[in-house]
Structures are given as C-alpha cells and as structure tokens.
Amino acid sequence: MTDQNSQNNAAAPGHEHLVVALDGPAGAGKSTVAKRVAHELGVRFLDTGAMYRAVTLRALELGIDPGDHLGLGTLAAGLALDFNEEGQVLVEGVCLEPAIRAQAVTSLVSEVSAHGSVRDAVVARQQELGHTWPGLVAEGRDTTTVVFKDAPFKFYMDASSRERAKRRSKQEGREKEIESIQSDIERRDHYDSSRAHSPLQVAQDAHVIDTDQKSLEEVVHLVLSIIRGDSRDQA
Ligand code: DC
C-alpha cells in the first residue's frame, strides 16, 4: 500500500484512538503481522515482548538472578522504557536492538517475565504508552487479556509448533536445527501458558487465526479486513 494510504486512518471509522491487540505463542509471526498492520493503518507498533527482553538483558548485565522476584521488580520499575519511531525498544533513550534478541536473553526471558513484580511495572508502562500514542497495534502474550483488554479489535494468531520452528529456522538460517528450535518453542509455550501471572490465553472475544496454511500476506489482509469491517474477506 502507498504511504498516502498508510497515513489514512479512515480504515476504522469511529475509532479515534484505534487500539488493536494481537497475541499468540512464540514464533507465530505476530510481530511481522503487527508491524505491517500498524503501517497500513498509519498507527504505531508496540512490541511488548521487547520490553521484557530489555528487562532481561539489563538483569543479565547487572547479574540479577532470574529467580529474584524483588530485585527484578525494582529493576523493571526503574527502567525508562520507550520506543523509537521504528518501533525499537529504548532504555534510557538507548536502542537495545539487536542485543535483546541474543540467545542468552531468549533463554531467560520467559522466566523473568513470569514474575508478577516485573509484569506490574511493564504493563503499567505499556498502558501509559497506549494512552499517549494516538493509535497502536500491540503485540504479545497478554495484550488482549490484560494490557488492552478493552481493545475494540483483538486477534489471537496460532500455528503448530512444527510450523513455527520451520519458519524460525528459515528466518535465522538454521535449517539444520529445526528439532532444537521446536523444543525451545515448546518449552517457552509451556512456560508462557502455565505461569500464575497473566498466562497466555485466548481472549473470548478475539478473532483466532490459524496461520499454518496461510501466507503472511493472507494474514495481514484478513486482519485488516476485520478492522475495516469488510465482511467479504472475513474467514
Ligand atoms: O514475543 P517475544 O518472543 O519477543 O517475547 C519474549 C518473551 O516475553 C516471551 O517468551 C514471553 C514474554 N512476554 C510476555 O510475557 N508478555 C508479553 N505481552 C510479551 C512477551
């Protein structure tokens, strides 16, 4: 779509402060879809996982134990988390990409983000950003159930763990490591879905999209159709 159209927020009439929330398990393609949808609607993209990754990275650097509930809560509450125009996370104004995507962070982020003390601080900041920005597409594990539970548009993107591992191995050029990528994804699924605080769940009023047999373009198209109220395209 052209830039002109991207700035045109007539896509969702009646929603002056457009909030779209999109959840799902690791590797379902949420962030690619959320970025594209945000671009098409001319609103901002909120990568909530990046904020938990930023807290985890800082905890690693400071040597805070991933089981230290109080230490991690204090750290999360004191970090100045923000985003630049490209949707990249900033801490004290410094962009932490790509360090937050390192394997060491990926391995620990589920454990760190499971603490209620961490979630309280990070969710409060997410809601603050959501109120400040004129419109947004938020992506994560609890954006439809907790952070923006009153969002008018909610989506849950799913795919089998095999398919998600295949996509990720291709993306990262690690085709030979599908098995270990799949078990890492399943480990994170289990952790994210079974934790006591805000586990990954399908919101009752979310549109569930199974992406196993769908291309990225098809998923983006479907999400935009639902937001724009185009009933012909709704699956
Ligand atoms: O989407 P991601 O892989 O960047 O997320 C990293 C981790 O952060 C994920 O394993 C679970 C956690 N997370 C969360 O608990 N709540 C969110 N809203 C987003 C991510």
PDB file of C-alpha atoms and ligand atoms in Angstrom:
ATOM      1  CA  MET A   1       0.000   0.000   0.000  1.00  0.00           C
ATOM      2  CA  THR A   2       1.218   3.525  -0.662  1.00  0.00           C
ATOM      3  CA  ASP A   3       2.442   5.877   2.023  1.00  0.00           C
ATOM      4  CA  GLN A   4      -0.500   8.095   1.330  1.00  0.00           C
ATOM      5  CA  ASN A   5      -2.855   5.261   2.163  1.00  0.00           C
ATOM      6  CA  SER A   6      -0.783   4.311   5.198  1.00  0.00           C
ATOM      7  CA  GLN A   7      -1.464   7.686   6.731  1.00  0.00           C
ATOM      8  CA  ASN A   8      -5.158   7.362   6.024  1.00  0.00           C
ATOM      9  CA  ASN A   9      -6.813   6.284   9.218  1.00  0.00           C
ATOM     10  CA  ALA A  10     -10.261   6.175   7.643  1.00  0.00           C
ATOM     11  CA  ALA A  11      -9.762   2.396   7.813  1.00  0.00           C
ATOM     12  CA  ALA A  12     -11.574   2.167  11.103  1.00  0.00           C
ATOM     13  CA  PRO A  13     -14.254   4.840  11.193  1.00  0.00           C
ATOM     14  CA  GLY A  14     -15.450   5.806  14.644  1.00  0.00           C
ATOM     15  CA  HIS A  15     -12.237   4.719  16.369  1.00  0.00           C
ATOM     16  CA  GLU A  16     -10.391   7.936  17.092  1.00  0.00           C
ATOM     17  CA  HIS A  17      -7.960   6.159  19.364  1.00  0.00           C
ATOM     18  CA  LEU A  18      -7.518   2.929  17.453  1.00  0.00           C
ATOM     19  CA  VAL A  19      -6.224   0.057  19.605  1.00  0.00           C
ATOM     20  CA  VAL A  20      -5.555  -3.308  18.005  1.00  0.00           C
ATOM     21  CA  ALA A  21      -4.270  -6.121  20.257  1.00  0.00           C
ATOM     22  CA  LEU A  22      -2.653  -9.247  18.888  1.00  0.00           C
ATOM     23  CA  ASP A  23      -1.488 -12.209  20.985  1.00  0.00           C
ATOM     24  CA  GLY A  24      -0.180 -15.685  20.348  1.00  0.00           C
ATOM     25  CA  PRO A  25       2.658 -18.082  21.106  1.00  0.00           C
ATOM     26  CA  ALA A  26       6.341 -17.613  20.198  1.00  0.00           C
ATOM     27  CA  GLY A  27       7.098 -17.759  16.502  1.00  0.00           C
ATOM     28  CA  ALA A  28       3.521 -17.411  15.211  1.00  0.00           C
ATOM     29  CA  GLY A  29       4.577 -14.404  13.117  1.00  0.00           C
ATOM     30  CA  LYS A  30       2.794 -11.869  15.318  1.00  0.00           C
ATOM     31  CA  SER A  31       5.387  -9.139  15.172  1.00  0.00           C
ATOM     32  CA  THR A  32       5.714  -9.185  11.379  1.00  0.00           C
ATOM     33  CA  VAL A  33       1.939  -9.062  11.018  1.00  0.00           C
ATOM     34  CA  ALA A  34       1.521  -6.410  13.735  1.00  0.00           C
ATOM     35  CA  LYS A  35       4.183  -4.181  12.118  1.00  0.00           C
ATOM     36  CA  ARG A  36       2.560  -4.474   8.706  1.00  0.00           C
ATOM     37  CA  VAL A  37      -0.939  -3.822  10.037  1.00  0.00           C
ATOM     38  CA  ALA A  38       0.289  -0.789  12.024  1.00  0.00           C
ATOM     39  CA  HIS A  39       1.978   0.571   8.904  1.00  0.00           C
ATOM     40  CA  GLU A  40      -1.123   0.096   6.765  1.00  0.00           C
ATOM     41  CA  LEU A  41      -3.292   1.835   9.377  1.00  0.00           C
ATOM     42  CA  GLY A  42      -0.786   4.651   9.971  1.00  0.00           C
ATOM     43  CA  VAL A  43      -0.508   3.937  13.711  1.00  0.00           C
ATOM     44  CA  ARG A  44       2.349   2.843  15.978  1.00  0.00           C
ATOM     45  CA  PHE A  45       3.506  -0.656  16.756  1.00  0.00           C
ATOM     46  CA  LEU A  46       4.008  -1.748  20.372  1.00  0.00           C
ATOM     47  CA  ASP A  47       6.344  -4.743  20.754  1.00  0.00           C
ATOM     48  CA  THR A  48       5.554  -5.738  24.349  1.00  0.00           C
ATOM     49  CA  GLY A  49       7.951  -8.710  24.273  1.00  0.00           C
ATOM     50  CA  ALA A  50      10.830  -6.312  23.532  1.00  0.00           C
ATOM     51  CA  MET A  51      10.197  -4.635  26.891  1.00  0.00           C
ATOM     52  CA  TYR A  52      10.515  -7.954  28.768  1.00  0.00           C
ATOM     53  CA  ARG A  53      13.623  -8.687  26.716  1.00  0.00           C
ATOM     54  CA  ALA A  54      15.084  -5.295  27.721  1.00  0.00           C
ATOM     55  CA  VAL A  55      14.493  -6.039  31.417  1.00  0.00           C
ATOM     56  CA  THR A  56      16.096  -9.486  30.947  1.00  0.00           C
ATOM     57  CA  LEU A  57      19.132  -8.041  29.178  1.00  0.00           C
ATOM     58  CA  ARG A  58      19.685  -5.478  31.947  1.00  0.00           C
ATOM     59  CA  ALA A  59      19.253  -8.207  34.590  1.00  0.00           C
ATOM     60  CA  LEU A  60      21.924 -10.303  32.865  1.00  0.00           C
ATOM     61  CA  GLU A  61      24.283  -7.331  32.681  1.00  0.00           C
ATOM     62  CA  LEU A  62      23.734  -6.499  36.342  1.00  0.00           C
ATOM     63  CA  GLY A  63      23.971 -10.122  37.474  1.00  0.00           C
ATOM     64  CA  ILE A  64      20.461 -10.197  38.956  1.00  0.00           C
ATOM     65  CA  ASP A  65      19.282 -13.765  39.462  1.00  0.00           C
ATOM     66  CA  PRO A  66      16.305 -14.693  37.194  1.00  0.00           C
ATOM     67  CA  GLY A  67      14.547 -16.006  40.312  1.00  0.00           C
ATOM     68  CA  ASP A  68      14.988 -12.766  42.280  1.00  0.00           C
ATOM     69  CA  HIS A  69      11.415 -11.515  42.318  1.00  0.00           C
ATOM     70  CA  LEU A  70      12.146  -8.349  44.305  1.00  0.00           C
ATOM     71  CA  GLY A  71      15.367  -7.412  42.532  1.00  0.00           C
ATOM     72  CA  LEU A  72      13.787  -7.856  39.112  1.00  0.00           C
ATOM     73  CA  GLY A  73      10.665  -5.906  40.100  1.00  0.00           C
ATOM     74  CA  THR A  74      12.791  -2.999  41.318  1.00  0.00           C
ATOM     75  CA  LEU A  75      14.858  -3.129  38.128  1.00  0.00           C
ATOM     76  CA  ALA A  76      11.764  -3.151  35.865  1.00  0.00           C
ATOM     77  CA  ALA A  77      10.096  -0.304  37.753  1.00  0.00           C
ATOM     78  CA  GLY A  78      13.218   1.844  37.496  1.00  0.00           C
ATOM     79  CA  LEU A  79      13.980   1.352  33.796  1.00  0.00           C
ATOM     80  CA  ALA A  80      12.940   4.200  31.471  1.00  0.00           C
ATOM     81  CA  LEU A  81      11.388   2.052  28.727  1.00  0.00           C
ATOM     82  CA  ASP A  82      10.346   3.704  25.478  1.00  0.00           C
ATOM     83  CA  PHE A  83      10.320   3.169  21.707  1.00  0.00           C
ATOM     84  CA  ASN A  84      11.750   4.998  18.727  1.00  0.00           C
ATOM     85  CA  GLU A  85       9.785   5.770  15.558  1.00  0.00           C
ATOM     86  CA  GLU A  86      10.885   2.448  14.046  1.00  0.00           C
ATOM     87  CA  GLY A  87       9.249   0.591  16.942  1.00  0.00           C
ATOM     88  CA  GLN A  88      12.567  -0.433  18.521  1.00  0.00           C
ATOM     89  CA  VAL A  89      12.783  -0.528  22.295  1.00  0.00           C
ATOM     90  CA  LEU A  90      14.823   2.132  24.118  1.00  0.00           C
ATOM     91  CA  VAL A  91      16.190   2.077  27.655  1.00  0.00           C
ATOM     92  CA  GLU A  92      17.243   5.485  28.962  1.00  0.00           C
ATOM     93  CA  GLY A  93      16.984   6.637  25.335  1.00  0.00           C
ATOM     94  CA  VAL A  94      19.384   3.971  24.024  1.00  0.00           C
ATOM     95  CA  CYS A  95      18.200   1.435  21.434  1.00  0.00           C
ATOM     96  CA  LEU A  96      18.806  -2.127  22.636  1.00  0.00           C
ATOM     97  CA  GLU A  97      18.346  -3.871  19.282  1.00  0.00           C
ATOM     98  CA  PRO A  98      19.717  -6.361  18.355  1.00  0.00           C
ATOM     99  CA  ALA A  99      21.189  -7.255  21.786  1.00  0.00           C
ATOM    100  CA  ILE A 100      17.734  -8.134  23.177  1.00  0.00           C
ATOM    101  CA  ARG A 101      17.371 -10.889  20.519  1.00  0.00           C
ATOM    102  CA  ALA A 102      20.533 -12.745  21.642  1.00  0.00           C
ATOM    103  CA  GLN A 103      20.140 -16.398  22.608  1.00  0.00           C
ATOM    104  CA  ALA A 104      21.121 -15.681  26.225  1.00  0.00           C
ATOM    105  CA  VAL A 105      18.179 -13.275  26.531  1.00  0.00           C
ATOM    106  CA  THR A 106      15.738 -15.558  24.654  1.00  0.00           C
ATOM    107  CA  SER A 107      16.567 -18.417  27.014  1.00  0.00           C
ATOM    108  CA  LEU A 108      15.826 -16.411  30.163  1.00  0.00           C
ATOM    109  CA  VAL A 109      13.042 -14.044  29.148  1.00  0.00           C
ATOM    110  CA  SER A 110      10.144 -16.415  29.925  1.00  0.00           C
ATOM    111  CA  GLU A 111      11.407 -16.896  33.465  1.00  0.00           C
ATOM    112  CA  VAL A 112      11.988 -13.179  34.042  1.00  0.00           C
ATOM    113  CA  SER A 113       8.638 -12.158  32.563  1.00  0.00           C
ATOM    114  CA  ALA A 114       6.753 -14.671  34.735  1.00  0.00           C
ATOM    115  CA  HIS A 115       7.306 -12.570  37.896  1.00  0.00           C
ATOM    116  CA  GLY A 116       4.278 -10.531  38.942  1.00  0.00           C
ATOM    117  CA  SER A 117       6.588  -7.726  40.122  1.00  0.00           C
ATOM    118  CA  VAL A 118       8.096  -7.428  36.629  1.00  0.00           C
ATOM    119  CA  ARG A 119       4.727  -7.658  34.874  1.00  0.00           C
ATOM    120  CA  ASP A 120       3.129  -4.956  37.062  1.00  0.00           C
ATOM    121  CA  ALA A 121       5.859  -2.465  36.147  1.00  0.00           C
ATOM    122  CA  VAL A 122       5.999  -3.334  32.452  1.00  0.00           C
ATOM    123  CA  VAL A 123       2.208  -3.474  31.966  1.00  0.00           C
ATOM    124  CA  ALA A 124       1.814  -0.054  33.620  1.00  0.00           C
ATOM    125  CA  ARG A 125       4.311   1.402  31.141  1.00  0.00           C
ATOM    126  CA  GLN A 126       2.591  -0.318  28.204  1.00  0.00           C
ATOM    127  CA  GLN A 127      -0.760   1.182  29.219  1.00  0.00           C
ATOM    128  CA  GLU A 128       0.834   4.600  29.603  1.00  0.00           C
ATOM    129  CA  LEU A 129       2.288   4.372  26.085  1.00  0.00           C
ATOM    130  CA  GLY A 130      -1.071   3.131  24.789  1.00  0.00           C
ATOM    131  CA  HIS A 131      -2.813   6.188  26.195  1.00  0.00           C
ATOM    132  CA  THR A 132      -0.168   8.606  24.945  1.00  0.00           C
ATOM    133  CA  TRP A 133       0.035   7.353  21.376  1.00  0.00           C
ATOM    134  CA  PRO A 134      -2.869   8.340  19.112  1.00  0.00           C
ATOM    135  CA  GLY A 135      -3.319   4.762  17.937  1.00  0.00           C
ATOM    136  CA  LEU A 136      -1.438   1.473  18.073  1.00  0.00           C
ATOM    137  CA  VAL A 137      -1.159  -2.182  17.227  1.00  0.00           C
ATOM    138  CA  ALA A 138       0.124  -4.013  20.325  1.00  0.00           C
ATOM    139  CA  GLU A 139       1.591  -7.482  20.098  1.00  0.00           C
ATOM    140  CA  GLY A 140       2.485 -10.003  22.815  1.00  0.00           C
ATOM    141  CA  ARG A 141       1.035 -12.628  25.166  1.00  0.00           C
ATOM    142  CA  ASP A 142      -1.418 -10.665  27.307  1.00  0.00           C
ATOM    143  CA  THR A 143      -2.316  -7.589  25.249  1.00  0.00           C
ATOM    144  CA  THR A 144      -5.840  -8.947  24.547  1.00  0.00           C
ATOM    145  CA  THR A 145      -6.466 -10.282  28.055  1.00  0.00           C
ATOM    146  CA  VAL A 146      -4.776  -7.785  30.399  1.00  0.00           C
ATOM    147  CA  VAL A 147      -2.957  -4.775  28.949  1.00  0.00           C
ATOM    148  CA  PHE A 148      -5.609  -3.635  26.461  1.00  0.00           C
ATOM    149  CA  LYS A 149      -8.466  -5.900  27.446  1.00  0.00           C
ATOM    150  CA  ASP A 150     -10.997  -3.305  26.248  1.00  0.00           C
ATOM    151  CA  ALA A 151      -9.415  -3.013  22.775  1.00  0.00           C
ATOM    152  CA  PRO A 152     -12.081  -2.993  20.051  1.00  0.00           C
ATOM    153  CA  PHE A 153     -10.008  -5.313  17.872  1.00  0.00           C
ATOM    154  CA  LYS A 154      -8.407  -8.461  19.272  1.00  0.00           C
ATOM    155  CA  PHE A 155      -6.620 -11.241  17.466  1.00  0.00           C
ATOM    156  CA  TYR A 156      -5.002 -14.498  18.501  1.00  0.00           C
ATOM    157  CA  MET A 157      -2.506 -15.856  15.982  1.00  0.00           C
ATOM    158  CA  ASP A 158      -1.679 -19.510  16.242  1.00  0.00           C
ATOM    159  CA  ALA A 159       0.340 -22.145  14.361  1.00  0.00           C
ATOM    160  CA  SER A 160       1.618 -25.618  15.195  1.00  0.00           C
ATOM    161  CA  SER A 161       4.982 -25.742  16.992  1.00  0.00           C
ATOM    162  CA  ARG A 162       6.451 -27.611  13.983  1.00  0.00           C
ATOM    163  CA  GLU A 163       5.396 -24.894  11.567  1.00  0.00           C
ATOM    164  CA  ARG A 164       6.669 -22.163  13.874  1.00  0.00           C
ATOM    165  CA  ALA A 165      10.013 -23.933  14.244  1.00  0.00           C
ATOM    166  CA  LYS A 166      10.265 -24.310  10.463  1.00  0.00           C
ATOM    167  CA  ARG A 167       9.630 -20.610   9.882  1.00  0.00           C
ATOM    168  CA  ARG A 168      12.084 -19.544  12.568  1.00  0.00           C
ATOM    169  CA  SER A 169      14.844 -21.871  11.354  1.00  0.00           C
ATOM    170  CA  LYS A 170      14.457 -20.448   7.851  1.00  0.00           C
ATOM    171  CA  GLN A 171      14.446 -16.845   9.093  1.00  0.00           C
ATOM    172  CA  GLU A 172      17.600 -17.408  11.112  1.00  0.00           C
ATOM    173  CA  GLY A 173      19.365 -19.580   8.530  1.00  0.00           C
ATOM    174  CA  ARG A 174      19.422 -22.551  10.964  1.00  0.00           C
ATOM    175  CA  GLU A 175      17.578 -25.115   8.821  1.00  0.00           C
ATOM    176  CA  LYS A 176      19.520 -27.996  10.341  1.00  0.00           C
ATOM    177  CA  GLU A 177      18.389 -27.093  13.862  1.00  0.00           C
ATOM    178  CA  ILE A 178      14.611 -27.444  13.481  1.00  0.00           C
ATOM    179  CA  GLU A 179      14.357 -30.029  16.274  1.00  0.00           C
ATOM    180  CA  SER A 180      16.111 -27.912  18.890  1.00  0.00           C
ATOM    181  CA  ILE A 181      14.270 -24.750  17.786  1.00  0.00           C
ATOM    182  CA  GLN A 182      10.978 -26.644  18.100  1.00  0.00           C
ATOM    183  CA  SER A 183      11.772 -27.871  21.592  1.00  0.00           C
ATOM    184  CA  ASP A 184      12.797 -24.352  22.653  1.00  0.00           C
ATOM    185  CA  ILE A 185       9.487 -23.018  21.280  1.00  0.00           C
ATOM    186  CA  GLU A 186       7.536 -25.743  23.124  1.00  0.00           C
ATOM    187  CA  ARG A 187       9.412 -25.015  26.346  1.00  0.00           C
ATOM    188  CA  ARG A 188       8.529 -21.321  26.059  1.00  0.00           C
ATOM    189  CA  ASP A 189       4.888 -22.141  25.157  1.00  0.00           C
ATOM    190  CA  HIS A 190       4.618 -24.219  28.293  1.00  0.00           C
ATOM    191  CA  TYR A 191       6.214 -21.551  30.450  1.00  0.00           C
ATOM    192  CA  ASP A 192       4.157 -18.687  28.974  1.00  0.00           C
ATOM    193  CA  SER A 193       0.851 -20.615  29.198  1.00  0.00           C
ATOM    194  CA  SER A 194       1.222 -22.139  32.639  1.00  0.00           C
ATOM    195  CA  ARG A 195       2.594 -19.229  34.672  1.00  0.00           C
ATOM    196  CA  ALA A 196       0.480 -17.843  37.515  1.00  0.00           C
ATOM    197  CA  HIS A 197       0.527 -14.202  36.360  1.00  0.00           C
ATOM    198  CA  SER A 198      -1.247 -13.384  33.076  1.00  0.00           C
ATOM    199  CA  PRO A 199      -0.657 -16.678  31.274  1.00  0.00           C
ATOM    200  CA  LEU A 200      -1.027 -16.801  27.511  1.00  0.00           C
ATOM    201  CA  GLN A 201      -4.733 -17.400  26.879  1.00  0.00           C
ATOM    202  CA  VAL A 202      -7.173 -16.907  24.044  1.00  0.00           C
ATOM    203  CA  ALA A 203      -9.433 -13.948  24.897  1.00  0.00           C
ATOM    204  CA  GLN A 204     -13.092 -14.872  24.497  1.00  0.00           C
ATOM    205  CA  ASP A 205     -13.709 -12.034  22.082  1.00  0.00           C
ATOM    206  CA  ALA A 206     -10.526 -12.485  19.997  1.00  0.00           C
ATOM    207  CA  HIS A 207     -10.532 -13.478  16.337  1.00  0.00           C
ATOM    208  CA  VAL A 208      -8.473 -16.663  16.226  1.00  0.00           C
ATOM    209  CA  ILE A 209      -6.317 -17.001  13.118  1.00  0.00           C
ATOM    210  CA  ASP A 210      -4.620 -20.317  12.402  1.00  0.00           C
ATOM    211  CA  THR A 211      -1.646 -19.381  10.230  1.00  0.00           C
ATOM    212  CA  ASP A 212      -0.394 -22.894   9.393  1.00  0.00           C
ATOM    213  CA  GLN A 213      -1.767 -22.789   5.863  1.00  0.00           C
ATOM    214  CA  LYS A 214      -1.685 -19.017   5.370  1.00  0.00           C
ATOM    215  CA  SER A 215       0.917 -16.701   3.914  1.00  0.00           C
ATOM    216  CA  LEU A 216       1.942 -13.510   5.694  1.00  0.00           C
ATOM    217  CA  GLU A 217       0.049 -11.519   3.058  1.00  0.00           C
ATOM    218  CA  GLU A 218      -3.115 -13.510   3.664  1.00  0.00           C
ATOM    219  CA  VAL A 219      -2.945 -12.989   7.431  1.00  0.00           C
ATOM    220  CA  VAL A 220      -2.310  -9.228   7.080  1.00  0.00           C
ATOM    221  CA  HIS A 221      -5.185  -8.985   4.616  1.00  0.00           C
ATOM    222  CA  LEU A 222      -7.525 -10.885   6.945  1.00  0.00           C
ATOM    223  CA  VAL A 223      -6.661  -8.740   9.981  1.00  0.00           C
ATOM    224  CA  LEU A 224      -7.121  -5.510   8.003  1.00  0.00           C
ATOM    225  CA  SER A 225     -10.434  -6.752   6.592  1.00  0.00           C
ATOM    226  CA  ILE A 226     -11.778  -7.408  10.060  1.00  0.00           C
ATOM    227  CA  ILE A 227     -10.635  -3.991  11.336  1.00  0.00           C
ATOM    228  CA  ARG A 228     -12.128  -2.285   8.307  1.00  0.00           C
ATOM    229  CA  GLY A 229     -15.336  -4.257   8.658  1.00  0.00           C
ATOM    230  CA  ASP A 230     -15.100  -5.786   5.218  1.00  0.00           C
ATOM    231  CA  SER A 231     -17.279  -8.873   5.761  1.00  0.00           C
ATOM    232  CA  ARG A 232     -16.474 -10.377   2.343  1.00  0.00           C
ATOM    233  CA  ASP A 233     -12.927 -11.201   3.436  1.00  0.00           C
ATOM    234  CA  GLN A 234     -13.557 -12.480   6.935  1.00  0.00           C
ATOM    235  CA  ALA A 235     -12.715 -16.138   7.285  1.00  0.00           C
TER     236      ALA A 235
HETATM  237  O1   DC B   1       7.436 -12.105  21.664  1.00  0.00           O
HETATM  238  P1   DC B   1       8.826 -12.335  22.240  1.00  0.00           P
HETATM  239  O2   DC B   1       9.401 -13.672  21.897  1.00  0.00           O
HETATM  240  O3   DC B   1       9.770 -11.225  21.943  1.00  0.00           O
HETATM  241  O4   DC B   1       8.587 -12.342  23.817  1.00  0.00           O
HETATM  242  C1   DC B   1       9.619 -12.632  24.691  1.00  0.00           C
HETATM  243  C2   DC B   1       9.075 -13.220  25.993  1.00  0.00           C
HETATM  244  O5   DC B   1       8.409 -12.212  26.729  1.00  0.00           O
HETATM  245  C3   DC B   1       8.083 -14.371  25.841  1.00  0.00           C
HETATM  246  O6   DC B   1       8.712 -15.627  25.969  1.00  0.00           O
HETATM  247  C4   DC B   1       7.105 -14.165  26.937  1.00  0.00           C
HETATM  248  C5   DC B   1       7.267 -12.734  27.349  1.00  0.00           C
HETATM  249  N1   DC B   1       6.127 -11.874  27.030  1.00  0.00           N
HETATM  250  C6   DC B   1       5.149 -11.800  27.964  1.00  0.00           C
HETATM  251  O7   DC B   1       5.201 -12.477  28.970  1.00  0.00           O
HETATM  252  N2   DC B   1       4.105 -10.947  27.766  1.00  0.00           N
HETATM  253  C7   DC B   1       4.031 -10.220  26.648  1.00  0.00           C
HETATM  254  N3   DC B   1       2.984  -9.389  26.472  1.00  0.00           N
HETATM  255  C8   DC B   1       5.033 -10.317  25.659  1.00  0.00           C
HETATM  256  C9   DC B   1       6.081 -11.177  25.880  1.00  0.00           C
END
